[in-house]
Short mmCIF file of C-alpha atoms (C1' of nucleotides) in Angstrom, two decimals:
data_model
loop_
_atom_site.label_atom_id
_atom_site.label_comp_id
_atom_site.label_asym_id
_atom_site.label_seq_id
_atom_site.Cartn_x
_atom_site.Cartn_y
_atom_site.Cartn_z
CA UNK D 1 -33.43 -139.67 102.27
CA UNK D 2 -31.78 -137.91 105.10
CA UNK D 3 -33.47 -137.71 108.78
CA UNK D 4 -32.64 -135.70 111.45
CA UNK D 5 -32.76 -137.47 114.85
CA UNK D 6 -33.07 -135.08 117.75
CA UNK D 7 -32.53 -136.95 120.75
CA UNK D 8 -30.62 -136.08 123.97
CA UNK D 9 -30.24 -139.71 125.22
CA UNK D 10 -27.13 -141.03 123.43
CA UNK D 11 -28.08 -144.77 123.89
CA UNK D 12 -31.43 -144.00 122.70
CA UNK D 13 -30.23 -141.90 119.74
CA UNK D 14 -27.59 -144.41 118.62
CA UNK D 15 -30.35 -147.24 118.57
CA UNK D 16 -32.54 -144.85 116.51
CA UNK D 17 -29.74 -144.16 114.21
CA UNK D 18 -28.94 -147.79 113.54
CA UNK D 19 -32.45 -148.64 112.77
CA UNK D 20 -32.62 -145.91 110.10
CA UNK D 21 -29.79 -146.56 108.61
CA UNK D 22 -30.37 -150.25 108.48
CA UNK D 23 -33.70 -149.02 106.84
CA UNK D 24 -31.78 -147.36 104.17
CA UNK D 25 -31.80 -143.51 105.58
CA UNK D 26 -29.02 -141.52 106.01
CA UNK D 27 -29.33 -140.09 109.77
CA UNK D 28 -27.69 -137.68 111.49
CA UNK D 29 -28.38 -137.10 115.33
CA UNK D 30 -28.20 -133.68 117.38
CA UNK D 31 -28.49 -133.84 121.04
CA UNK D 32 -30.28 -130.32 121.85
CA UNK D 33 -32.85 -128.23 120.58
CA UNK D 34 -30.69 -125.50 119.45
CA UNK D 35 -28.70 -127.70 117.30
CA UNK D 36 -31.69 -129.23 115.82
CA UNK D 37 -33.22 -125.92 114.97
CA UNK D 38 -30.13 -124.94 113.27
CA UNK D 39 -29.49 -127.75 111.60
CA UNK D 40 -32.98 -128.24 110.13
CA UNK D 41 -32.64 -124.58 108.84
CA UNK D 42 -29.73 -124.78 107.38
CA UNK D 43 -29.54 -128.34 105.79
CA UNK D 44 -31.60 -130.33 103.29
CA UNK D 45 -33.38 -132.91 105.59
CA UNK D 46 -36.31 -135.03 104.39
CA UNK D 47 -37.53 -135.52 107.83
CA UNK D 48 -37.22 -134.99 111.56
CA UNK D 49 -37.56 -137.47 114.35
CA UNK D 50 -38.08 -135.17 117.58
CA UNK D 51 -37.82 -136.16 120.87
CA UNK D 52 -39.76 -133.90 123.01
CA UNK D 53 -37.96 -133.20 126.27
CA UNK D 54 -34.66 -131.78 125.43
CA UNK D 55 -32.25 -129.65 126.89
CA UNK D 56 -32.07 -125.97 126.09
CA UNK D 57 -34.50 -125.65 123.37
CA UNK D 58 -37.24 -128.13 123.84
CA UNK D 59 -38.86 -130.18 121.17
CA UNK D 60 -41.88 -128.25 121.20
CA UNK D 61 -40.00 -125.18 120.79
CA UNK D 62 -38.07 -126.37 117.66
CA UNK D 63 -41.44 -127.43 115.90
CA UNK D 64 -43.23 -124.33 116.86
CA UNK D 65 -39.85 -122.38 115.48
CA UNK D 66 -39.67 -124.74 112.40
CA UNK D 67 -43.55 -124.21 111.52
CA UNK D 68 -43.09 -120.43 112.10
CA UNK D 69 -40.55 -120.29 109.58
CA UNK D 70 -42.94 -122.06 107.48
CA UNK D 71 -40.41 -125.10 107.00
CA UNK D 72 -42.66 -127.83 105.87
CA UNK D 73 -40.38 -130.37 106.63
CA UNK D 74 -42.33 -133.75 108.15
CA UNK D 75 -41.95 -134.13 112.03
CA UNK D 76 -42.43 -137.48 113.68
CA UNK D 77 -42.33 -136.60 117.40
CA UNK D 78 -41.41 -138.98 120.53
CA UNK D 79 -43.06 -139.12 123.67
CA UNK D 80 -42.92 -140.46 127.25
CA UNK D 81 -45.56 -143.22 127.82
CA UNK D 82 -47.56 -140.81 129.61
CA UNK D 83 -47.17 -137.68 127.91
CA UNK D 84 -50.68 -137.52 126.11
CA UNK D 85 -50.59 -133.89 126.92
CA UNK D 86 -47.54 -133.15 124.63
CA UNK D 87 -48.77 -135.56 122.22
CA UNK D 88 -51.58 -133.32 122.03
CA UNK D 89 -49.59 -130.20 121.74
CA UNK D 90 -47.47 -131.75 119.55
CA UNK D 91 -50.03 -132.51 116.94
CA UNK D 92 -51.21 -128.95 117.72
CA UNK D 93 -47.85 -127.60 116.77
CA UNK D 94 -47.47 -129.01 113.75
CA UNK D 95 -46.07 -132.59 113.89
CA UNK D 96 -47.03 -135.05 111.48
CA UNK D 97 -47.31 -137.98 113.59
CA UNK D 98 -46.08 -139.23 117.04
CA UNK D 99 -45.00 -142.35 118.88
CA UNK D 100 -45.08 -143.57 122.23
CA UNK D 101 -41.51 -144.46 123.99
CA UNK D 102 -40.58 -147.34 124.10
CA UNK D 103 -41.35 -148.17 120.65
CA UNK D 104 -40.44 -151.10 118.54
CA UNK D 105 -37.53 -150.11 115.62
CA UNK D 106 -39.82 -151.42 112.84
CA UNK D 107 -42.76 -149.31 113.90
CA UNK D 108 -40.67 -145.81 113.89
CA UNK D 109 -39.09 -146.99 110.46
CA UNK D 110 -43.09 -147.59 109.05
CA UNK D 111 -44.19 -144.64 110.49
CA UNK D 112 -41.59 -142.65 109.32
CA UNK D 113 -42.19 -143.97 105.83
CA UNK D 114 -45.82 -143.16 105.78
CA UNK D 115 -45.33 -139.55 106.67
CA UNK D 116 -42.53 -139.25 103.99
CA UNK D 117 -45.19 -140.78 101.60
CA UNK D 118 -47.94 -138.69 102.58
CA UNK D 119 -46.26 -135.22 103.07
CA UNK D 120 -43.63 -135.50 100.28
CA UNK D 121 -46.26 -136.77 97.69
CA UNK D 122 -44.22 -139.83 96.27
CA UNK D 123 -40.47 -139.24 97.02
CA UNK D 124 -39.04 -142.08 95.49
CA UNK D 125 -37.19 -144.61 97.45
CA UNK D 126 -35.26 -145.32 94.58
CA UNK D 127 -32.19 -142.91 93.93
CA UNK D 128 -30.77 -142.56 90.27
CA UNK D 129 -27.76 -141.40 88.83
CA UNK D 130 -27.31 -141.96 85.02
CA UNK D 131 -27.64 -145.41 84.66
CA UNK D 132 -27.40 -146.48 88.02
CA UNK D 133 -30.38 -147.07 90.34
CA UNK D 134 -30.35 -147.90 94.12
CA UNK D 135 -33.41 -148.96 96.13
CA UNK D 136 -32.95 -147.77 99.52
CA UNK D 137 -35.57 -150.16 100.59
CA UNK D 138 -34.24 -153.52 99.52
CA UNK D 139 -30.59 -152.03 99.33
CA UNK D 140 -30.55 -153.62 95.57
CA UNK D 141 -28.36 -151.73 93.14
CA UNK D 142 -28.38 -152.03 89.59
CA UNK D 143 -26.20 -150.57 86.37
CA UNK D 144 -27.78 -150.03 83.25
CA UNK D 145 -30.70 -152.85 84.68
CA UNK D 146 -28.13 -155.29 85.64
CA UNK D 147 -28.33 -156.34 89.49
CA UNK D 148 -24.97 -155.48 90.73
CA UNK D 149 -23.66 -156.58 94.10
CA UNK D 150 -21.89 -154.00 96.36
CA UNK D 151 -20.14 -154.59 99.51
CA UNK D 152 -21.25 -152.77 102.80
CA UNK D 153 -18.53 -149.66 102.31
CA UNK D 154 -19.52 -149.54 98.76
CA UNK D 155 -23.26 -149.00 99.27
CA UNK D 156 -22.56 -146.53 102.08
CA UNK D 157 -20.64 -144.61 99.88
CA UNK D 158 -22.76 -144.49 96.76
CA UNK D 159 -25.89 -144.03 98.96
CA UNK D 160 -24.25 -140.95 100.86
CA UNK D 161 -23.11 -139.53 97.34
CA UNK D 162 -26.69 -140.21 95.77
CA UNK D 163 -28.45 -138.37 98.49
CA UNK D 164 -26.47 -135.27 97.57
CA UNK D 165 -27.01 -135.05 93.97
CA UNK D 166 -25.05 -132.23 92.48
CA UNK D 167 -23.35 -131.47 95.61
CA UNK D 168 -19.60 -131.20 95.99
CA UNK D 169 -18.41 -132.99 99.16
CA UNK D 170 -15.00 -133.12 100.37
CA UNK D 171 -13.13 -136.12 100.91
CA UNK D 172 -12.98 -135.65 104.65
CA UNK D 173 -16.69 -135.46 105.23
CA UNK D 174 -17.16 -138.74 103.22
CA UNK D 175 -14.92 -140.19 105.39
CA UNK D 176 -16.28 -139.04 108.44
CA UNK D 177 -19.51 -140.36 107.25
CA UNK D 178 -18.58 -143.52 106.32
CA UNK D 179 -16.32 -144.46 109.75
CA UNK D 180 -17.55 -142.06 112.08
CA UNK D 181 -16.14 -138.88 113.09
CA UNK D 182 -12.60 -138.85 114.37
CA UNK D 183 -11.53 -141.73 112.80
CA UNK D 184 -8.18 -141.30 111.41
CA UNK D 185 -7.37 -143.10 108.11
CA UNK D 186 -4.98 -142.85 105.40
CA UNK D 187 -6.81 -140.54 102.62
CA UNK D 188 -5.80 -143.34 100.19
CA UNK D 189 -8.28 -145.71 101.81
CA UNK D 190 -11.12 -143.79 100.09
CA UNK D 191 -9.44 -143.41 96.81
CA UNK D 192 -9.16 -147.12 96.87
CA UNK D 193 -12.62 -147.77 97.79
CA UNK D 194 -13.89 -145.25 95.06
CA UNK D 195 -11.60 -147.15 92.44
CA UNK D 196 -13.34 -150.29 93.23
CA UNK D 197 -16.97 -148.91 93.27
CA UNK D 198 -16.32 -147.09 89.91
CA UNK D 199 -15.29 -150.30 88.50
CA UNK D 200 -18.53 -151.71 89.00
CA UNK D 201 -20.54 -148.68 88.65
CA UNK D 202 -18.84 -147.43 85.08
CA UNK D 203 -17.64 -144.12 84.36
CA UNK D 204 -19.45 -140.78 84.70
CA UNK D 205 -21.57 -141.63 87.95
CA UNK D 206 -18.90 -140.47 90.27
CA UNK D 207 -16.83 -137.51 89.39
CA UNK D 208 -13.95 -135.84 91.12
CA UNK D 209 -13.57 -132.34 91.59
CA UNK D 210 -9.60 -132.16 91.81
CA UNK D 211 -8.90 -130.08 95.32
CA UNK D 212 -12.58 -129.76 96.14
CA UNK D 213 -14.06 -133.39 96.69
CA UNK D 214 -16.47 -135.76 94.72
CA UNK D 215 -19.96 -135.43 93.80
CA UNK D 216 -22.38 -137.18 91.19
CA UNK D 217 -23.77 -135.20 88.81
CA UNK D 218 -27.54 -133.79 89.45
CA UNK D 219 -29.70 -135.83 87.53
CA UNK D 220 -31.27 -132.94 84.98
CA UNK D 221 -33.50 -133.83 82.34
CA UNK D 222 -32.97 -131.80 79.54
CA UNK P 1 -12.50 -116.42 102.99
CA UNK P 2 -9.74 -116.05 105.65
CA UNK P 3 -10.63 -117.35 109.17
CA UNK P 4 -8.61 -116.75 112.22
CA UNK P 5 -8.81 -119.45 115.13
CA UNK P 6 -7.94 -118.83 118.41
CA UNK P 7 -7.43 -121.78 120.40
CA UNK P 8 -4.92 -122.71 122.85
CA UNK P 9 -5.18 -126.39 122.67
CA UNK P 10 -3.06 -127.48 119.57
CA UNK P 11 -4.74 -130.26 119.24
CA UNK P 12 -8.15 -128.96 118.62
CA UNK P 13 -6.92 -126.05 116.80
CA UNK P 14 -5.15 -128.32 114.13
CA UNK P 15 -8.67 -130.30 113.93
CA UNK P 16 -10.41 -127.04 113.34
CA UNK P 17 -7.83 -125.60 110.87
CA UNK P 18 -7.82 -128.90 108.77
CA UNK P 19 -11.87 -128.71 108.98
CA UNK P 20 -12.00 -125.23 107.72
CA UNK P 21 -9.55 -125.68 105.09
CA UNK P 22 -10.99 -128.72 103.76
CA UNK P 23 -14.31 -126.81 103.58
CA UNK P 24 -12.07 -124.10 101.39
CA UNK P 25 -11.29 -121.52 103.84
CA UNK P 26 -7.71 -120.23 104.81
CA UNK P 27 -7.52 -120.58 108.22
CA UNK P 28 -4.71 -118.78 110.43
CA UNK P 29 -4.17 -120.17 114.24
CA UNK P 30 -3.43 -118.10 117.18
CA UNK P 31 -3.04 -119.50 120.79
CA UNK P 32 -3.97 -116.85 123.37
CA UNK P 33 -6.09 -113.64 123.42
CA UNK P 34 -3.28 -111.22 122.98
CA UNK P 35 -2.18 -112.49 119.80
CA UNK P 36 -5.66 -112.97 118.60
CA UNK P 37 -6.61 -109.28 119.44
CA UNK P 38 -3.27 -108.18 117.49
CA UNK P 39 -3.86 -110.02 114.46
CA UNK P 40 -7.57 -109.32 114.43
CA UNK P 41 -7.15 -105.75 114.73
CA UNK P 42 -4.03 -105.61 111.82
CA UNK P 43 -5.53 -108.05 109.07
CA UNK P 44 -8.31 -108.62 107.49
CA UNK P 45 -10.08 -111.42 108.64
CA UNK P 46 -13.65 -112.54 107.52
CA UNK P 47 -14.56 -114.20 111.08
CA UNK P 48 -13.18 -115.68 114.00
CA UNK P 49 -13.58 -118.80 115.87
CA UNK P 50 -12.72 -118.02 119.09
CA UNK P 51 -12.46 -120.28 122.01
CA UNK P 52 -13.41 -118.85 125.69
CA UNK P 53 -10.98 -119.96 128.20
CA UNK P 54 -7.57 -118.72 127.04
CA UNK P 55 -4.12 -118.03 128.57
CA UNK P 56 -3.62 -114.07 129.07
CA UNK P 57 -6.39 -112.52 127.69
CA UNK P 58 -9.53 -114.61 127.65
CA UNK P 59 -11.96 -115.24 124.76
CA UNK P 60 -14.72 -113.00 126.16
CA UNK P 61 -11.92 -110.17 126.64
CA UNK P 62 -10.85 -110.61 123.20
CA UNK P 63 -14.62 -110.06 121.85
CA UNK P 64 -15.19 -106.88 124.13
CA UNK P 65 -12.28 -105.41 122.84
CA UNK P 66 -13.02 -106.01 119.33
CA UNK P 67 -16.67 -104.56 119.59
CA UNK P 68 -15.59 -101.71 121.63
CA UNK P 69 -12.63 -100.98 118.45
CA UNK P 70 -16.42 -101.24 116.29
CA UNK P 71 -14.64 -104.15 114.27
CA UNK P 72 -17.32 -105.94 113.35
CA UNK P 73 -16.36 -108.97 112.44
CA UNK P 74 -18.23 -112.29 112.31
CA UNK P 75 -17.47 -114.15 115.61
CA UNK P 76 -18.15 -117.97 116.55
CA UNK P 77 -17.39 -118.79 120.10
CA UNK P 78 -16.66 -122.26 121.41
CA UNK P 79 -17.65 -122.84 124.91
CA UNK P 80 -17.47 -126.00 127.36
CA UNK P 81 -20.60 -128.32 127.76
CA UNK P 82 -21.61 -126.74 130.94
CA UNK P 83 -20.78 -123.01 130.20
CA UNK P 84 -24.12 -121.65 129.70
CA UNK P 85 -23.11 -118.57 131.72
CA UNK P 86 -20.08 -118.05 129.05
CA UNK P 87 -22.37 -118.61 126.41
CA UNK P 88 -25.13 -115.81 127.32
CA UNK P 89 -22.10 -113.71 128.27
CA UNK P 90 -20.67 -114.01 124.81
CA UNK P 91 -23.62 -113.32 123.09
CA UNK P 92 -24.11 -110.69 125.11
CA UNK P 93 -20.39 -109.48 124.06
CA UNK P 94 -21.28 -109.53 120.75
CA UNK P 95 -20.72 -113.02 119.42
CA UNK P 96 -22.66 -114.06 116.33
CA UNK P 97 -23.37 -117.44 117.13
CA UNK P 98 -21.70 -120.12 119.73
CA UNK P 99 -20.98 -123.84 119.40
CA UNK P 100 -20.81 -126.38 122.37
CA UNK P 101 -17.64 -128.74 122.91
CA UNK P 102 -17.33 -130.91 121.51
CA UNK P 103 -19.06 -130.63 118.18
CA UNK P 104 -18.63 -131.95 114.61
CA UNK P 105 -17.04 -130.36 112.20
CA UNK P 106 -19.52 -130.05 109.72
CA UNK P 107 -21.68 -128.42 112.12
CA UNK P 108 -19.12 -125.70 112.65
CA UNK P 109 -18.79 -125.21 108.97
CA UNK P 110 -22.08 -124.98 108.65
CA UNK P 111 -22.40 -122.23 111.20
CA UNK P 112 -19.70 -120.42 110.16
CA UNK P 113 -20.98 -120.14 106.76
CA UNK P 114 -24.40 -118.79 108.17
CA UNK P 115 -22.95 -116.31 110.02
CA UNK P 116 -20.92 -115.18 106.97
CA UNK P 117 -23.90 -115.08 104.92
CA UNK P 118 -26.06 -113.33 107.78
CA UNK P 119 -23.51 -110.79 108.24
CA UNK P 120 -22.68 -109.95 104.56
CA UNK P 121 -26.46 -109.40 104.23
CA UNK P 122 -27.11 -112.36 102.18
CA UNK P 123 -30.35 -113.97 103.00
CA UNK P 124 -29.97 -116.93 100.77
CA UNK P 125 -27.16 -119.37 100.29
CA UNK P 126 -26.76 -118.82 96.74
CA UNK P 127 -24.68 -115.62 95.72
CA UNK P 128 -25.51 -114.42 92.07
CA UNK P 129 -23.87 -111.74 89.91
CA UNK P 130 -25.53 -111.04 86.49
CA UNK P 131 -26.19 -114.42 84.86
CA UNK P 132 -23.85 -116.36 87.34
CA UNK P 133 -25.01 -118.31 90.32
CA UNK P 134 -22.80 -120.03 93.17
CA UNK P 135 -24.73 -122.27 95.94
CA UNK P 136 -22.31 -122.21 98.81
CA UNK P 137 -23.82 -125.57 100.13
CA UNK P 138 -23.33 -127.57 97.25
CA UNK P 139 -20.52 -125.88 95.76
CA UNK P 140 -22.21 -125.62 92.48
CA UNK P 141 -21.93 -122.97 90.10
CA UNK P 142 -23.91 -122.19 87.13
CA UNK P 143 -23.41 -119.64 84.46
CA UNK P 144 -26.32 -118.57 82.29
CA UNK P 145 -28.17 -121.77 83.99
CA UNK P 146 -25.29 -123.99 82.40
CA UNK P 147 -23.39 -125.89 85.46
CA UNK P 148 -19.81 -124.87 85.31
CA UNK P 149 -16.90 -126.56 86.50
CA UNK P 150 -14.22 -124.44 88.91
CA UNK P 151 -11.10 -125.55 90.12
CA UNK P 152 -10.76 -125.08 94.04
CA UNK P 153 -8.72 -121.94 93.60
CA UNK P 154 -10.96 -120.47 90.87
CA UNK P 155 -14.13 -121.28 93.52
CA UNK P 156 -12.44 -119.73 96.21
CA UNK P 157 -11.78 -116.42 94.22
CA UNK P 158 -15.01 -116.18 92.96
CA UNK P 159 -16.94 -117.10 96.27
CA UNK P 160 -14.49 -114.19 97.94
CA UNK P 161 -15.56 -111.71 95.37
CA UNK P 162 -19.62 -112.59 95.52
CA UNK P 163 -19.48 -111.99 99.16
CA UNK P 164 -18.47 -108.55 98.68
CA UNK P 165 -20.59 -107.20 95.87
CA UNK P 166 -20.01 -103.75 94.62
CA UNK P 167 -16.86 -103.75 96.88
CA UNK P 168 -13.20 -102.95 94.94
CA UNK P 169 -10.83 -105.45 96.52
CA UNK P 170 -7.24 -104.42 96.34
CA UNK P 171 -5.12 -107.55 94.50
CA UNK P 172 -2.82 -107.81 97.40
CA UNK P 173 -5.90 -108.50 99.59
CA UNK P 174 -7.34 -111.14 97.54
CA UNK P 175 -4.19 -113.03 97.27
CA UNK P 176 -3.91 -112.90 100.97
CA UNK P 177 -7.32 -114.26 101.47
CA UNK P 178 -6.74 -117.14 98.98
CA UNK P 179 -3.35 -117.92 100.12
CA UNK P 180 -2.94 -117.22 103.71
CA UNK P 181 -0.90 -114.24 105.05
CA UNK P 182 2.95 -113.91 104.27
CA UNK P 183 2.88 -116.49 101.37
CA UNK P 184 5.06 -114.38 98.63
CA UNK P 185 3.81 -114.54 95.10
CA UNK P 186 4.04 -113.07 91.77
CA UNK P 187 1.45 -110.79 91.53
CA UNK P 188 0.97 -112.09 87.83
CA UNK P 189 -0.24 -115.49 89.49
CA UNK P 190 -3.69 -113.76 90.37
CA UNK P 191 -3.98 -112.08 86.79
CA UNK P 192 -3.52 -115.39 85.46
CA UNK P 193 -5.91 -116.98 87.60
CA UNK P 194 -8.44 -114.10 86.66
CA UNK P 195 -8.17 -114.86 82.93
CA UNK P 196 -8.87 -118.24 83.29
CA UNK P 197 -11.84 -117.57 85.68
CA UNK P 198 -12.84 -114.92 83.55
CA UNK P 199 -13.23 -117.37 80.34
CA UNK P 200 -15.34 -119.51 82.19
CA UNK P 201 -17.84 -116.69 83.37
CA UNK P 202 -17.80 -114.58 80.71
CA UNK P 203 -17.17 -111.00 80.34
CA UNK P 204 -19.00 -108.61 82.97
CA UNK P 205 -18.59 -110.60 85.76
CA UNK P 206 -15.47 -109.71 87.57
CA UNK P 207 -14.39 -105.86 86.50
CA UNK P 208 -10.96 -104.51 86.86
CA UNK P 209 -10.59 -101.04 88.78
CA UNK P 210 -7.02 -100.20 87.26
CA UNK P 211 -4.62 -99.53 89.97
CA UNK P 212 -7.36 -100.21 92.70
CA UNK P 213 -8.25 -103.73 92.75
CA UNK P 214 -11.25 -105.90 91.28
CA UNK P 215 -14.78 -106.10 92.07
CA UNK P 216 -18.27 -107.58 90.82
CA UNK P 217 -20.88 -105.26 90.06
CA UNK P 218 -23.61 -104.70 92.94
CA UNK P 219 -26.56 -106.46 91.80
CA UNK P 220 -28.93 -103.43 91.52
CA UNK P 221 -31.91 -103.81 89.52
CA UNK P 222 -31.90 -100.96 86.64
"C1'" DC N 1 3.58 -90.65 72.34
"C1'" DT N 2 5.56 -93.23 76.48
"C1'" DC N 3 4.92 -95.59 80.34
"C1'" DT N 4 2.74 -98.53 83.46
"C1'" DG N 5 -0.58 -101.72 84.50
"C1'" DC N 6 -3.19 -105.41 83.20
"C1'" DC N 7 -4.44 -109.33 80.27
"C1'" DT N 8 -3.00 -113.72 77.58
"C1'" DG N 9 -0.96 -117.85 75.60
"C1'" DA N 10 2.29 -121.23 76.48
"C1'" DC N 11 5.03 -124.37 79.45
"C1'" DG N 12 6.82 -126.83 82.98
"C1'" DG N 13 6.93 -128.55 87.83
"C1'" DG N 14 4.63 -130.66 91.08
"C1'" DA N 15 0.90 -132.19 94.08
"C1'" DG N 16 -3.37 -134.71 94.13
"C1'" DG N 17 -5.80 -138.44 92.67
"C1'" DC N 18 -5.74 -143.16 90.44
"C1'" DT N 19 -4.85 -147.82 90.29
"C1'" DG N 20 -2.80 -152.65 90.55
"C1'" DA N 21 -0.52 -155.62 94.10
"C1'" DC N 22 -0.26 -157.20 98.98
"C1'" DA N 23 -1.59 -158.50 103.33
"C1'" DG N 24 -4.21 -158.53 107.57
"C1'" DG N 25 -8.96 -159.29 109.41
"C1'" DC N 26 -12.92 -161.42 109.80
"C1'" DG N 27 -16.69 -164.29 109.39
"C1'" DC N 28 -18.35 -168.70 107.22
"C1'" DC N 29 -17.97 -173.58 106.50
"C1'" DG N 30 -16.52 -178.00 107.04
"C1'" DC O 1 -10.58 -175.88 115.64
"C1'" DG O 2 -8.42 -174.98 110.48
"C1'" DG O 3 -8.65 -173.22 106.15
"C1'" DC O 4 -10.81 -170.49 102.75
"C1'" DG O 5 -12.94 -166.35 100.90
"C1'" DC O 6 -13.85 -161.95 100.50
"C1'" DC O 7 -13.37 -157.30 102.32
"C1'" DT O 8 -10.65 -153.32 103.15
"C1'" DG O 9 -6.52 -150.76 104.51
"C1'" DT O 10 -1.96 -149.55 103.04
"C1'" DC O 11 2.21 -148.89 99.81
"C1'" DA O 12 4.14 -147.45 95.77
"C1'" DG O 13 4.37 -146.07 91.16
"C1'" DC O 14 1.94 -143.53 87.41
"C1'" DC O 15 -0.51 -139.94 85.40
"C1'" DT O 16 -3.31 -136.05 84.90
"C1'" DC O 17 -3.91 -131.35 85.39
"C1'" DC O 18 -3.61 -127.34 87.69
"C1'" DC O 19 -1.30 -123.27 88.59
"C1'" DG O 20 2.65 -120.34 89.05
"C1'" DT O 21 6.15 -118.36 85.97
"C1'" DC O 22 7.60 -115.80 81.72
"C1'" DA O 23 7.26 -113.36 77.85
"C1'" DG O 24 4.82 -110.50 74.84
"C1'" DG O 25 1.08 -107.50 73.73
"C1'" DC O 26 -2.95 -104.10 74.71
"C1'" DA O 27 -5.05 -100.14 76.40
"C1'" DG O 28 -5.58 -96.33 79.68
"C1'" DA O 29 -3.48 -92.37 81.92
"C1'" DG O 30 -0.80 -88.37 81.63
#
DNA sequence: CTCTGCCTGACGGGAGGCTGACAGGCGCCG
DNA sequence: CGGCGCCTGTCAGCCTCCCGTCAGGCAGAG
């Protein structure tokens, strides 16, 4: 599950991101409405956490544009305590739920899960690739039905790739996700990590496209 | 796809270049407006990443001169965080999109991809020719519905031609786009590459115009 | 027919990726 | 506070396979 967080306050954005990642989501953050609109339009997110009251293009604007483009992305809006007008407008504009700041992380996660369930039907919290299963709620991984323990980094890597089945992800992008943007590191670190992960998962789960990047095969039933 | 990066800060220029090359583009860097203008005018780039605030001839100047010469190159401008005036002027001067510094590499790549698609007149991120499909987001290629693995160079070549359906591209130009300007190479390298690519794609996808160049047939219904 | 431009199979060099070994760092436990 | 594991980045060496080169063949133009 990929979630886009739209929040201009860095501190809050970081909190939300951490909370969501802890809950097993993959989260990206943007800080203004224009960027949010663009990302939501061009990349396959599963939900949007949207702060109203953004610079440039405000949250409601984003929401209206999304709905006008018939992008049926589940949207959870965040509003100030006294912003009941906003809230009404937000719901009118097509938000799926709202949350009043300040809020508890658990509540955000719960509501997000709820609207994901509601709108996406039954998008399973379990990611699969071949014989490998990853439960995003419990963070349990099993191979061939056998429970398998992964380290923190291994889990993040696997989860990251499983969220993008069939997509070839350049190595640099993977590294950025694992360690945050801009952290310089030997490319070899990723290769070493991959070796260790593949040893646990068995062959055929993570493929290498020489010169392009890595990918897990799309799970096409025959 | 060849991109010209115009950025006077070496560090940032290197980052962008690396990011773009990682994403499969061929990128050249120039550091000032005069050089940018010259290169853009004399060589066939597919897009321009243009920092505003350059020495000699500034970014907006470059842009205006380009547009005045009716060079319809897609241009993505980079602006400082607080430079909203610049941004407006940039859009007015004919930029296709802008990005506020600092930015994430992924976003630059995504926006670049978007304006390339937009200006090439493609509505969808999926390029087609006959039975061949190429998804620019996932980098997945399928022929006849069957997923097909291409090498990095094969992918670039196919993507390059698919972006110009119906257009005959001279071999030299293709080579420039694949390897960057000035890399001397036997013409035969391209032919060998084409042979290998055609073997994967099947016949009728990439045609040869003897003495002129290569092209993929425009996808016109009968 | 001839010539030129393009195609194709074979092959070898070299870059990119893999892996086993090792060491530093961090948390955990006694 | 000290010792002990485990995790993870780094290094060096090996291996795979991509791609440029070469030689030879085919076909279209004149």
